[in-house]
Amino acid sequence: MIGRLNHVAIAVPDLARATARYRDQLGARVGEPQALPEHGVTVVFVDTGNSKVELLEPLGEASPITAFLEKNPAGGMHHICFEVDDIEASARRLVETGARILGDGTPRIGAHGNPVLFLHPKDFDGTLIELEEVPA
Amino acid sequence: MIGRLNHVAIAVPDLARATARYRDQLGARVGEPQALPEHGVTVVFVDTGNSKVELLEPLGEASPITAFLEKNPAGGMHHICFEVDDIEASARRLVETGARILGDGTPRIGAHGNPVLFLHPKDFDGTLIELEEVPA
């Protein structure tokens, strides 16, 4: 079912500083900040060639990463995203095997414009897992 | 400097249960458990095609992930590993720019038999970063 590791998301308190660390200290290829107000984050993509790191800073009042940063003020790894080719089929299999999908239990459109869902971290060893449907 | 995202490591309290979740619920390709007593972990590799997830369970008295699991009993994302082609040059650049290398500050042989180093999470937004020298 799951395919490629699409990205690892890291919540950061200061996106400019985090971007500078990846660019100047780690010598990574980093993009420009992109504000995604409908997702409550500003994101910078770090291109590792085979995958991506997404540096996320809260944007707006209802950011989904605000609570995480309150608990982890220095930042930290927030979630990991795997690609699937049929998110509805994936959702059915997961629910049938006892996994909980966050929110109303149905896929929604994610930050890349593709359908996504998030699985309850308690069902996967304390790890927040995103599944993203990526056209083959 | 940094190249491919080599793996994301997830510390888990019960490796057999975590492996079953990735295999049976997420439909991932998982390997056999490998005991690495010199690194204090038993590891299962989850092959995502482009990268890997490493599920880590403590092994022995002095496991480097025991303290993490005491703080996070359900488990959680422990570190992220990027490949570099010259770890000594990477170490020099990082130290020159103010980053701290854990341990005695010099690379050591990691779980894959290659030289590795770990960077202080406080210098990288709460994220424990491993660099691994992978021959080109």
GROMACS .gro file of C-alpha atoms in nm:
model
  272
    1MET     CA    1   0.000   0.000   0.000
    2ILE     CA    2   0.234   0.278   0.109
    3GLY     CA    3   0.485   0.385  -0.152
    4ARG     CA    4   0.749   0.657  -0.149
    5LEU     CA    5   0.841   0.856   0.156
    6ASN     CA    6   0.712   1.190   0.025
    7HIS     CA    7   0.840   1.415   0.302
    8VAL     CA    8   0.931   1.458   0.665
    9ALA     CA    9   0.774   1.769   0.821
   10ILE     CA   10   0.959   1.961   1.089
   11ALA     CA   11   0.776   2.229   1.288
   12VAL     CA   12   1.002   2.525   1.359
   13PRO     CA   13   0.951   2.841   1.565
   14ASP     CA   14   1.148   3.064   1.324
   15LEU     CA   15   1.132   2.966   0.958
   16ALA     CA   16   1.398   3.211   0.838
   17ARG     CA   17   1.646   3.086   1.096
   18ALA     CA   18   1.568   2.719   1.023
   19THR     CA   19   1.601   2.778   0.648
   20ALA     CA   20   1.939   2.946   0.699
   21ARG     CA   21   2.057   2.647   0.904
   22TYR     CA   22   1.965   2.399   0.632
   23ARG     CA   23   2.107   2.619   0.354
   24ASP     CA   24   2.423   2.755   0.516
   25GLN     CA   25   2.521   2.493   0.772
   26LEU     CA   26   2.394   2.174   0.607
   27GLY     CA   27   2.444   2.297   0.251
   28ALA     CA   28   2.097   2.184   0.143
   29ARG     CA   29   1.892   2.302  -0.152
   30VAL     CA   30   1.611   2.509   0.002
   31GLY     CA   31   1.321   2.682  -0.170
   32GLU     CA   32   1.144   3.011  -0.107
   33PRO     CA   33   0.890   3.035   0.176
   34GLN     CA   34   0.535   2.962   0.062
   35ALA     CA   35   0.243   3.088   0.268
   36LEU     CA   36  -0.043   2.837   0.278
   37PRO     CA   37  -0.307   3.027   0.478
   38GLU     CA   38  -0.574   2.760   0.418
   39HIS     CA   39  -0.341   2.510   0.591
   40GLY     CA   40  -0.222   2.747   0.863
   41VAL     CA   41   0.148   2.718   0.778
   42THR     CA   42   0.427   2.881   0.588
   43VAL     CA   43   0.648   2.614   0.436
   44VAL     CA   44   1.001   2.589   0.298
   45PHE     CA   45   1.089   2.277   0.100
   46VAL     CA   46   1.432   2.122   0.143
   47ASP     CA   47   1.507   1.908  -0.162
   48THR     CA   48   1.713   1.597  -0.081
   49GLY     CA   49   1.689   1.458  -0.433
   50ASN     CA   50   1.507   1.139  -0.335
   51SER     CA   51   1.261   1.301  -0.094
   52LYS     CA   52   1.191   1.629   0.087
   53VAL     CA   53   1.201   1.790   0.425
   54GLU     CA   54   0.928   2.046   0.486
   55LEU     CA   55   1.005   2.317   0.739
   56LEU     CA   56   0.673   2.444   0.880
   57GLU     CA   57   0.607   2.768   1.068
   58PRO     CA   58   0.262   2.853   1.205
   59LEU     CA   59   0.056   3.099   1.000
   60GLY     CA   60  -0.257   3.257   1.143
   61GLU     CA   61  -0.465   3.196   1.453
   62ALA     CA   62  -0.567   2.835   1.397
   63SER     CA   63  -0.246   2.677   1.280
   64PRO     CA   64  -0.240   2.297   1.320
   65ILE     CA   65   0.117   2.319   1.451
   66THR     CA   66   0.069   2.581   1.723
   67ALA     CA   67  -0.006   2.328   1.996
   68PHE     CA   68   0.294   2.117   1.892
   69LEU     CA   69   0.524   2.419   1.921
   70GLU     CA   70   0.377   2.509   2.260
   71LYS     CA   71   0.480   2.161   2.377
   72ASN     CA   72   0.808   2.169   2.183
   73PRO     CA   73   0.920   2.535   2.176
   74ALA     CA   74   1.248   2.455   2.000
   75GLY     CA   75   1.059   2.271   1.725
   76GLY     CA   76   1.076   1.907   1.627
   77MET     CA   77   0.976   1.639   1.380
   78HIS     CA   78   0.601   1.676   1.334
   79HIS     CA   79   0.494   1.412   1.083
   80ILE     CA   80   0.603   1.179   0.806
   81CYS     CA   81   0.420   1.145   0.476
   82PHE     CA   82   0.394   0.836   0.258
   83GLU     CA   83   0.246   0.826  -0.091
   84VAL     CA   84  -0.044   0.597  -0.179
   85ASP     CA   85  -0.208   0.548  -0.517
   86ASP     CA   86  -0.569   0.514  -0.394
   87ILE     CA   87  -0.642   0.702  -0.074
   88GLU     CA   88  -1.002   0.583  -0.046
   89ALA     CA   89  -0.889   0.220  -0.059
   90SER     CA   90  -0.612   0.297   0.190
   91ALA     CA   91  -0.859   0.462   0.426
   92ARG     CA   92  -1.091   0.159   0.412
   93ARG     CA   93  -0.810  -0.086   0.483
   94LEU     CA   94  -0.684   0.123   0.773
   95VAL     CA   95  -1.024   0.163   0.935
   96GLU     CA   96  -1.098  -0.209   0.890
   97THR     CA   97  -0.774  -0.294   1.071
   98GLY     CA   98  -0.856  -0.063   1.361
   99ALA     CA   99  -0.656   0.252   1.277
  100ARG     CA  100  -0.813   0.589   1.344
  101ILE     CA  101  -0.816   0.865   1.082
  102LEU     CA  102  -0.799   1.214   1.230
  103GLY     CA  103  -1.072   1.471   1.172
  104ASP     CA  104  -1.398   1.349   1.020
  105GLY     CA  105  -1.235   1.030   0.895
  106THR     CA  106  -1.237   1.121   0.528
  107PRO     CA  107  -0.954   1.244   0.303
  108ARG     CA  108  -0.927   1.618   0.240
  109ILE     CA  109  -0.715   1.824   0.002
  110GLY     CA  110  -0.366   1.870   0.141
  111ALA     CA  111  -0.094   2.128   0.101
  112HIS     CA  112   0.018   1.990  -0.237
  113GLY     CA  113  -0.333   1.989  -0.384
  114ASN     CA  114  -0.370   1.611  -0.348
  115PRO     CA  115  -0.607   1.418  -0.120
  116VAL     CA  116  -0.450   1.343   0.218
  117LEU     CA  117  -0.538   1.190   0.552
  118PHE     CA  118  -0.364   1.176   0.888
  119LEU     CA  119  -0.355   0.870   1.115
  120HIS     CA  120  -0.379   0.884   1.492
  121PRO     CA  121  -0.027   0.882   1.640
  122LYS     CA  122  -0.142   0.649   1.917
  123ASP     CA  123  -0.208   0.382   1.656
  124PHE     CA  124   0.143   0.412   1.504
  125ASP     CA  125   0.401   0.425   1.781
  126GLY     CA  126   0.368   0.793   1.861
  127THR     CA  127   0.425   0.895   1.499
  128LEU     CA  128   0.186   1.121   1.311
  129ILE     CA  129   0.157   0.963   0.965
  130GLU     CA  130   0.016   1.145   0.663
  131LEU     CA  131  -0.090   0.954   0.354
  132GLU     CA  132  -0.105   1.147   0.028
  133GLU     CA  133  -0.261   1.023  -0.293
  134VAL     CA  134  -0.010   1.090  -0.569
  135PRO     CA  135  -0.116   1.018  -0.926
  136ALA     CA  136   0.100   0.739  -1.072
  137MET     CA  137   2.659   1.919   0.133
  138ILE     CA  138   2.372   1.698   0.246
  139GLY     CA  139   2.243   1.459  -0.013
  140ARG     CA  140   1.974   1.193   0.001
  141LEU     CA  141   1.743   1.144   0.294
  142ASN     CA  142   1.880   0.804   0.395
  143HIS     CA  143   1.624   0.717   0.662
  144VAL     CA  144   1.386   0.833   0.931
  145ALA     CA  145   1.432   0.645   1.258
  146ILE     CA  146   1.132   0.576   1.480
  147ALA     CA  147   1.186   0.449   1.834
  148VAL     CA  148   0.921   0.193   1.930
  149PRO     CA  149   0.849   0.013   2.257
  150ASP     CA  150   0.747  -0.314   2.087
  151LEU     CA  151   0.924  -0.392   1.760
  152ALA     CA  152   0.709  -0.691   1.666
  153ARG     CA  153   0.390  -0.489   1.709
  154ALA     CA  154   0.530  -0.190   1.518
  155THR     CA  155   0.650  -0.416   1.235
  156ALA     CA  156   0.307  -0.575   1.211
  157ARG     CA  157   0.146  -0.231   1.188
  158TYR     CA  158   0.368  -0.126   0.898
  159ARG     CA  159   0.332  -0.461   0.721
  160ASP     CA  160  -0.034  -0.540   0.778
  161GLN     CA  161  -0.202  -0.202   0.820
  162LEU     CA  162   0.015   0.018   0.598
  163GLY     CA  163   0.104  -0.259   0.353
  164ALA     CA  164   0.474  -0.172   0.361
  165ARG     CA  165   0.771  -0.387   0.267
  166VAL     CA  166   0.938  -0.470   0.599
  167GLY     CA  167   1.253  -0.671   0.662
  168GLU     CA  168   1.353  -0.915   0.935
  169PRO     CA  169   1.462  -0.780   1.275
  170GLN     CA  170   1.838  -0.729   1.300
  171ALA     CA  171   2.002  -0.717   1.642
  172LEU     CA  172   2.284  -0.462   1.654
  173PRO     CA  173   2.417  -0.510   2.008
  174GLU     CA  174   2.711  -0.273   1.951
  175HIS     CA  175   2.457   0.003   1.877
  176GLY     CA  176   2.210  -0.096   2.148
  177VAL     CA  177   1.915  -0.149   1.915
  178THR     CA  178   1.724  -0.408   1.723
  179VAL     CA  179   1.615  -0.263   1.390
  180VAL     CA  180   1.357  -0.343   1.124
  181PHE     CA  181   1.394  -0.167   0.789
  182VAL     CA  182   1.081  -0.045   0.611
  183ASP     CA  183   1.163  -0.003   0.242
  184THR     CA  184   0.977   0.289   0.079
  185GLY     CA  185   1.159   0.256  -0.252
  186ASN     CA  186   1.316   0.601  -0.245
  187SER     CA  187   1.421   0.591   0.123
  188LYS     CA  188   1.375   0.391   0.443
  189VAL     CA  189   1.207   0.401   0.778
  190GLU     CA  190   1.402   0.231   1.056
  191LEU     CA  191   1.200   0.097   1.346
  192LEU     CA  192   1.426   0.084   1.653
  193GLU     CA  193   1.374  -0.111   1.975
  194PRO     CA  194   1.620  -0.087   2.266
  195LEU     CA  195   1.865  -0.375   2.301
  196GLY     CA  196   2.072  -0.418   2.616
  197GLU     CA  197   2.138  -0.202   2.919
  198ALA     CA  198   2.291   0.104   2.755
  199SER     CA  199   2.065   0.156   2.457
  200PRO     CA  200   2.083   0.510   2.313
  201ILE     CA  201   1.703   0.514   2.278
  202THR     CA  202   1.607   0.408   2.631
  203ALA     CA  203   1.588   0.765   2.763
  204PHE     CA  204   1.382   0.872   2.461
  205LEU     CA  205   1.129   0.594   2.525
  206GLU     CA  206   1.111   0.683   2.893
  207LYS     CA  207   1.005   1.033   2.786
  208ASN     CA  208   0.789   0.903   2.500
  209PRO     CA  209   0.653   0.565   2.614
  210ALA     CA  210   0.439   0.521   2.302
  211GLY     CA  211   0.743   0.578   2.080
  212GLY     CA  212   0.808   0.854   1.830
  213MET     CA  213   1.029   0.991   1.558
  214HIS     CA  214   1.383   0.977   1.694
  215HIS     CA  215   1.613   1.109   1.421
  216ILE     CA  216   1.653   1.179   1.052
  217CYS     CA  217   1.960   1.078   0.852
  218PHE     CA  218   2.107   1.255   0.551
  219GLU     CA  219   2.387   1.123   0.332
  220VAL     CA  220   2.710   1.316   0.279
  221ASP     CA  221   3.004   1.224   0.060
  222ASP     CA  222   3.281   1.347   0.291
  223ILE     CA  223   3.194   1.333   0.659
  224GLU     CA  224   3.521   1.491   0.778
  225ALA     CA  225   3.464   1.794   0.555
  226SER     CA  226   3.101   1.808   0.672
  227ALA     CA  227   3.209   1.796   1.035
  228ARG     CA  228   3.457   2.082   0.984
  229ARG     CA  229   3.198   2.301   0.812
  230LEU     CA  230   2.942   2.235   1.083
  231VAL     CA  231   3.177   2.311   1.370
  232GLU     CA  232   3.301   2.625   1.194
  233THR     CA  233   2.943   2.748   1.165
  234GLY     CA  234   2.871   2.684   1.532
  235ALA     CA  235   2.693   2.347   1.526
  236ARG     CA  236   2.772   2.094   1.796
  237ILE     CA  237   2.855   1.732   1.716
  238LEU     CA  238   2.739   1.489   1.984
  239GLY     CA  239   2.984   1.262   2.168
  240ASP     CA  240   3.353   1.337   2.129
  241GLY     CA  241   3.291   1.544   1.818
  242THR     CA  242   3.437   1.299   1.570
  243PRO     CA  243   3.262   1.057   1.333
  244ARG     CA  244   3.225   0.696   1.440
  245ILE     CA  245   3.112   0.382   1.258
  246GLY     CA  246   2.733   0.367   1.244
  247ALA     CA  247   2.477   0.092   1.215
  248HIS     CA  248   2.530   0.050   0.839
  249GLY     CA  249   2.908   0.020   0.870
  250ASN     CA  250   2.968   0.375   0.742
  251PRO     CA  251   3.108   0.675   0.935
  252VAL     CA  252   2.832   0.878   1.100
  253LEU     CA  253   2.789   1.174   1.331
  254PHE     CA  254   2.493   1.319   1.518
  255LEU     CA  255   2.423   1.692   1.553
  256HIS     CA  256   2.287   1.853   1.867
  257PRO     CA  257   1.907   1.886   1.836
  258LYS     CA  258   1.919   2.231   1.997
  259ASP     CA  259   2.116   2.355   1.697
  260PHE     CA  260   1.860   2.221   1.446
  261ASP     CA  261   1.509   2.307   1.561
  262GLY     CA  262   1.465   2.022   1.806
  263THR     CA  263   1.556   1.763   1.544
  264LEU     CA  264   1.827   1.502   1.598
  265ILE     CA  265   2.013   1.488   1.264
  266GLU     CA  266   2.247   1.205   1.167
  267LEU     CA  267   2.493   1.246   0.881
  268GLU     CA  268   2.620   0.929   0.719
  269GLU     CA  269   2.908   0.909   0.473
  270VAL     CA  270   2.789   0.700   0.182
  271PRO     CA  271   3.041   0.613  -0.087
  272ALA     CA  272   2.936   0.770  -0.419
   0.00000   0.00000   0.00000
